[in-house]
Coordinates of C-alpha atoms and ligand atoms in Angstrom, one line a residue:
X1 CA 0.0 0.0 0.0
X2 CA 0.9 3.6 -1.1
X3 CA 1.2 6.3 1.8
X4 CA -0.6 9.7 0.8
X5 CA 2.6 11.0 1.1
X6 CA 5.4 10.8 -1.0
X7 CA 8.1 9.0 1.5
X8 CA 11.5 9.5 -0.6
X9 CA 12.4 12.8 0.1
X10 CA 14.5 14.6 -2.1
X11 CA 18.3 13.5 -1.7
X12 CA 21.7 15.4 -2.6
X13 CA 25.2 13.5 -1.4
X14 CA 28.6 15.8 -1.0
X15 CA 31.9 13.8 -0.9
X16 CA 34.8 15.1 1.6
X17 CA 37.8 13.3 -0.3
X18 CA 40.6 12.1 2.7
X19 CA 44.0 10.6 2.7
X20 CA 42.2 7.3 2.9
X21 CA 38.7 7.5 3.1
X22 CA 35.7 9.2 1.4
X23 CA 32.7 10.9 3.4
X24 CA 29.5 11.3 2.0
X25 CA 27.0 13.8 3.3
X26 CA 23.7 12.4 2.3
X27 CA 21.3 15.3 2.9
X28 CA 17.4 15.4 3.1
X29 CA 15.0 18.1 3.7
X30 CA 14.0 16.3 7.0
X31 CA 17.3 14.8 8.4
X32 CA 20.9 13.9 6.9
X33 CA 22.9 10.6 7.4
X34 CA 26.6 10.5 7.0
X35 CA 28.9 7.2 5.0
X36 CA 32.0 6.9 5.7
X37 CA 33.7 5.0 3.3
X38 CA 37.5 3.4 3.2
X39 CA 38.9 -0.3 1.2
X40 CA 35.1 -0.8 0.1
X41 CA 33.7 -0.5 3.5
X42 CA 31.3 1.6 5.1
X43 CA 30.7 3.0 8.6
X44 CA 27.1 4.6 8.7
X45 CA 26.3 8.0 10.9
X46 CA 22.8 7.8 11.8
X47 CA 20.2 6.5 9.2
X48 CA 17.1 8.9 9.4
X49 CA 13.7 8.2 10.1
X50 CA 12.6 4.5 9.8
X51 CA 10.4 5.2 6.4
X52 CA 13.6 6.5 4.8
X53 CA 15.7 3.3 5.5
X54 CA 15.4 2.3 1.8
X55 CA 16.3 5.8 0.7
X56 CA 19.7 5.5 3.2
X57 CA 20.3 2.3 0.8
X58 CA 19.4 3.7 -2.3
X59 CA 22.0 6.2 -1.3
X60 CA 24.8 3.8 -0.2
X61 CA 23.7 2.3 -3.9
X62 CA 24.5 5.8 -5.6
X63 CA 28.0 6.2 -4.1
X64 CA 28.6 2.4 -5.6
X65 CA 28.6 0.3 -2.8
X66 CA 25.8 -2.2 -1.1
X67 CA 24.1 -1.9 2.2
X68 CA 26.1 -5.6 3.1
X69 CA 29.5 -3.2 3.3
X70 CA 27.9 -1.7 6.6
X71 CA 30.9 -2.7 8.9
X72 CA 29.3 -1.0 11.9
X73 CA 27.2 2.1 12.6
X74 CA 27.4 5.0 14.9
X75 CA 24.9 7.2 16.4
X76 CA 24.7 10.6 17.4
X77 CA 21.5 10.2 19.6
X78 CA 18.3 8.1 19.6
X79 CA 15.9 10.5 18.2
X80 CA 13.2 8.7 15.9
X81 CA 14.6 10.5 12.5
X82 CA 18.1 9.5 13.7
X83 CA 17.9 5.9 14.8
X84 CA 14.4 4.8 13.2
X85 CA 16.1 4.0 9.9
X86 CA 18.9 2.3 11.7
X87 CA 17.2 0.6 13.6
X88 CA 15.3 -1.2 10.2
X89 CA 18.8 -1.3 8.6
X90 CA 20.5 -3.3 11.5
X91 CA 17.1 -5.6 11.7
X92 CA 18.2 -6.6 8.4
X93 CA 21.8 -6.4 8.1
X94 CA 22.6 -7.5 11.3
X95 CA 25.8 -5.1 11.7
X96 CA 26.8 -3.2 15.5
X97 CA 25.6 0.3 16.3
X98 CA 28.1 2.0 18.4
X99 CA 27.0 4.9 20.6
X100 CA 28.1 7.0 24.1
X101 CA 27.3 4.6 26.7
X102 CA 24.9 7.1 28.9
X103 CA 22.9 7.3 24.7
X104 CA 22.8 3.3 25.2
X105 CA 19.2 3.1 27.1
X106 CA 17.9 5.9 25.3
X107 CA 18.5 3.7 22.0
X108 CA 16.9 0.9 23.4
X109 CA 13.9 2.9 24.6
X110 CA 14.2 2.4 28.3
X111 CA 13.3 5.8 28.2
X112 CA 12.5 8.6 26.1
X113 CA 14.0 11.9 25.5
X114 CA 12.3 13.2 22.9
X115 CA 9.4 16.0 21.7
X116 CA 6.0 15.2 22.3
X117 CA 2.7 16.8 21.7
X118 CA 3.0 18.9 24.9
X119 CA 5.8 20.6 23.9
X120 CA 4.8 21.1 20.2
X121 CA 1.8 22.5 21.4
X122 CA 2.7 26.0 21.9
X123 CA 4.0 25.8 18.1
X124 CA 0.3 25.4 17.2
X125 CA 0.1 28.4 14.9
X126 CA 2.9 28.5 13.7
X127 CA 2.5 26.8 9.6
X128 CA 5.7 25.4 9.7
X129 CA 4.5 23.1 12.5
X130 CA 2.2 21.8 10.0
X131 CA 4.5 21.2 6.9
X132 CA 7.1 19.7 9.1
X133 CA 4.5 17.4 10.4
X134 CA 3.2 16.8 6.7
X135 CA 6.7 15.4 5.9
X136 CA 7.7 13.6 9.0
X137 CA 4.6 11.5 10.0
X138 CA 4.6 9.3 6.6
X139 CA 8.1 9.0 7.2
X140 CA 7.1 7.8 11.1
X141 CA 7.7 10.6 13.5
X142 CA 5.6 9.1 15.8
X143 CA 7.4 5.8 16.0
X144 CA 8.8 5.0 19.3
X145 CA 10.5 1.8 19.0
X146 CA 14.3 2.0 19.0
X147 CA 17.0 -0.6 18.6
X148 CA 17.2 -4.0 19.2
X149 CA 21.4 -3.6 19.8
X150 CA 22.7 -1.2 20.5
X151 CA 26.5 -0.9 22.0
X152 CA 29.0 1.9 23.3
X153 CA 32.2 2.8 22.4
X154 CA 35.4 1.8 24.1
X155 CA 36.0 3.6 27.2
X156 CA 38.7 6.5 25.6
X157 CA 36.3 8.4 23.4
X158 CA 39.0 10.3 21.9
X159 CA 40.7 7.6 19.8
X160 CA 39.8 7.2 16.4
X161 CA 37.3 4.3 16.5
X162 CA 38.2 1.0 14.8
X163 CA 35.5 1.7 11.6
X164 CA 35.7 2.8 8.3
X165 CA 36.9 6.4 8.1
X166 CA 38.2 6.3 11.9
X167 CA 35.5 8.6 13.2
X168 CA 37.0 10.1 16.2
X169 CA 33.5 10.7 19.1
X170 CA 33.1 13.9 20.4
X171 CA 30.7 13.9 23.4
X172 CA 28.0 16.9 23.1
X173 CA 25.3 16.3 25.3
X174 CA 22.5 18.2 25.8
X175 CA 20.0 17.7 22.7
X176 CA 19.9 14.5 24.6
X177 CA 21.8 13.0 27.6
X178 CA 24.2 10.9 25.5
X179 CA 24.5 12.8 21.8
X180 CA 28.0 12.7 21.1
X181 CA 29.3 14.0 17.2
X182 CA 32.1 12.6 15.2
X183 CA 35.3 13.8 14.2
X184 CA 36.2 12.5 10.4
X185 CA 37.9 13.2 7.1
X186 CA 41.3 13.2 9.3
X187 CA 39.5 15.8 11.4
X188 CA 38.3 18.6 8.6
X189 CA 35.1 17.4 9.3
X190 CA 32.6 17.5 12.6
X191 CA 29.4 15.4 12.1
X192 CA 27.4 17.5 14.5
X193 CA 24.3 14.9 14.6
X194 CA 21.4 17.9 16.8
X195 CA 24.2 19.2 19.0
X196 CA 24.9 22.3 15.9
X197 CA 22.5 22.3 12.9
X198 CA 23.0 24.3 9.7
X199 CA 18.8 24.8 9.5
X200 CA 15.4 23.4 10.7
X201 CA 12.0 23.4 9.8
X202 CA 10.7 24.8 12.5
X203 CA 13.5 27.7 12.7
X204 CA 12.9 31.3 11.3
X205 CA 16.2 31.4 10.2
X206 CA 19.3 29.6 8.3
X207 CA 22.6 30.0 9.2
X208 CA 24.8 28.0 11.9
X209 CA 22.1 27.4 14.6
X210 CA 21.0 25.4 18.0
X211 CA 18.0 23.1 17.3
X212 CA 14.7 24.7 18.4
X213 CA 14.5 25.0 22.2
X214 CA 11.5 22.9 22.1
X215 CA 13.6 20.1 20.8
X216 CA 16.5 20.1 23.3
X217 CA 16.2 18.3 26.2
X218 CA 18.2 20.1 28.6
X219 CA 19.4 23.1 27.2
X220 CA 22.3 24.6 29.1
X221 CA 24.3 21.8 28.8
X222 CA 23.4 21.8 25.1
X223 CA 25.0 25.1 25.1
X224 CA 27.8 24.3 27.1
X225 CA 28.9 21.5 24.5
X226 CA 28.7 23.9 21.7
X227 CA 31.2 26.6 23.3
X228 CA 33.2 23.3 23.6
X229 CA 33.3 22.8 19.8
X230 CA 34.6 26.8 19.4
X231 CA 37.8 24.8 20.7
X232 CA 38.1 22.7 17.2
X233 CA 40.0 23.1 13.7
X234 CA 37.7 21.4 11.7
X235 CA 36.6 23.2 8.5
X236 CA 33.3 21.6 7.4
X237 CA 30.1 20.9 9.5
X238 CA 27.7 17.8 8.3
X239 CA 25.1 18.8 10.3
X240 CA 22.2 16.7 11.5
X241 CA 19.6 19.1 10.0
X242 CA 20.4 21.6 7.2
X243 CA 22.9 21.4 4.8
X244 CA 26.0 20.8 4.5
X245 CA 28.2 24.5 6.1
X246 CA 31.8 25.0 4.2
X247 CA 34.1 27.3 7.1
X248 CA 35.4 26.9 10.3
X249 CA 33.3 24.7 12.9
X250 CA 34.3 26.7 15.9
X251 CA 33.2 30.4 13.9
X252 CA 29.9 28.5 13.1
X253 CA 29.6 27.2 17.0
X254 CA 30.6 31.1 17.9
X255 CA 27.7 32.5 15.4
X256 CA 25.0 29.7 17.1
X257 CA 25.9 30.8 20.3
X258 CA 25.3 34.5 19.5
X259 CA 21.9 34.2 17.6
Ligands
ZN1 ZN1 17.4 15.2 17.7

């Protein structure tokens, strides 16, 4: 059966060229996923909401690989449009997700950090409530299962992992308890998952940004983990939301902070 809606949303991919590994930015009008790609195997950043987990394969299909080279996956929290995909994706391919351990029970729904109508509510008249929620419930924002799996990393989060692309974690909580971002590209590049976002639906504005307050769960510390990213040299931002931001990571965290 057909949804009313169309679920594939419209898909553009950048490609970050390192010493020994590729990164694609896959980037949707609802959320992005990342692929990190090195000797014909992927690590996969997140894999957007769980109706877009054939559009994350039909995207590992157009940079010329298969969804069986998943050699693990990371995420950057357990929000539905980050982990619903993955969580369809690892039901099927069977492959690790790899996460901050205090994200671990979020991903496996013990409990829930996340939006609900209460705190959309007050967005009531605002439209862009309305065409966000035109997009994301075919695509199954209201889905609250997580992962079966789900695992953290090894106890030094500031080694490169052992994964395709050696994605170095960068723990940013705030957005959620557990959200950490990734370090890749040999550094040039911070995946930022929530924790900095290039644009949202709901914002009035594009630019460098923090999500929506209505999306964060506990703010200040939210905060506190973007002043922490004024402290890096990376030059590209693969944002969770919005597209992909070309400059220096820490001017972008400076300009979010000041909005
Ligand atoms: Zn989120």
């Amino acid at each position: 059966m057909r949804l009313p809606f169309g679920r594939t949303r419209p898909m553009t991919i950048s490609s970050i060229e390192a010493e020994s590994s590729t990164t694609h930015f896959v980037h949707t009008d609802v959320v992005n996923w990342v692929l990190l790609e090195q000797h014909g195997q992927l690590t996969l950043i997140d894999g957007g909401y769980p109706g877009q987990a054939d559009q994350v394969i039909e995207s590992i299909e157009r940079i010329g690989r298969s969804a069986e080279d998943i050699r693990g996956a990371l995420l950057t929290h357990a929000h539905v449009d980050h982990v619903g995909g993955l969580a369809r994706l690892q039901a099927r391919f069977g492959f690790d997700v790899y996460m901050d351990h205090v994200e671990v029970d979020h991903a496996l729904r013990r409990h829930l950090q996340q939006a609900n109508a209460l705190n959309l509510a007050p967005q009531a008249v605002n439209p862009r409530l309305w065409s966000w929620l035109m997009k994301t419930v075919p695509l199954g924002v209201l889905d609250r299962s997580g992962l079966a799996e789900a695992s953290s990393f090894p106890a030094d989060r500031h080694e490169p992992l052992d994964l395709p692309g050696a994605p170095v974690p960068v723990s940013s909580p705030g957005h959620t308890d557990g959200h950490s971002a990734y370090l890749v590209a040999g550094g040039r590049a911070l995946v930022s998952g929530d924790a900095l976002v290039s644009d949202h639906e709901l914002s009035r504005f594009t630019g460098p940004q923090c999500i929506p307050s209505l999306f964060q769960h506990d703010e200040p510390t939210a905060r506190r983990s973007v002043e922490r990213f004024t402290d890096l040299d990376a030059d590209i931002l693969l944002p969770g939301h919005g597209p992909i931001h070309r400059g220096s990571v820490a001017a972008a965290a400076r300009e979010a902070l000041a909005r």
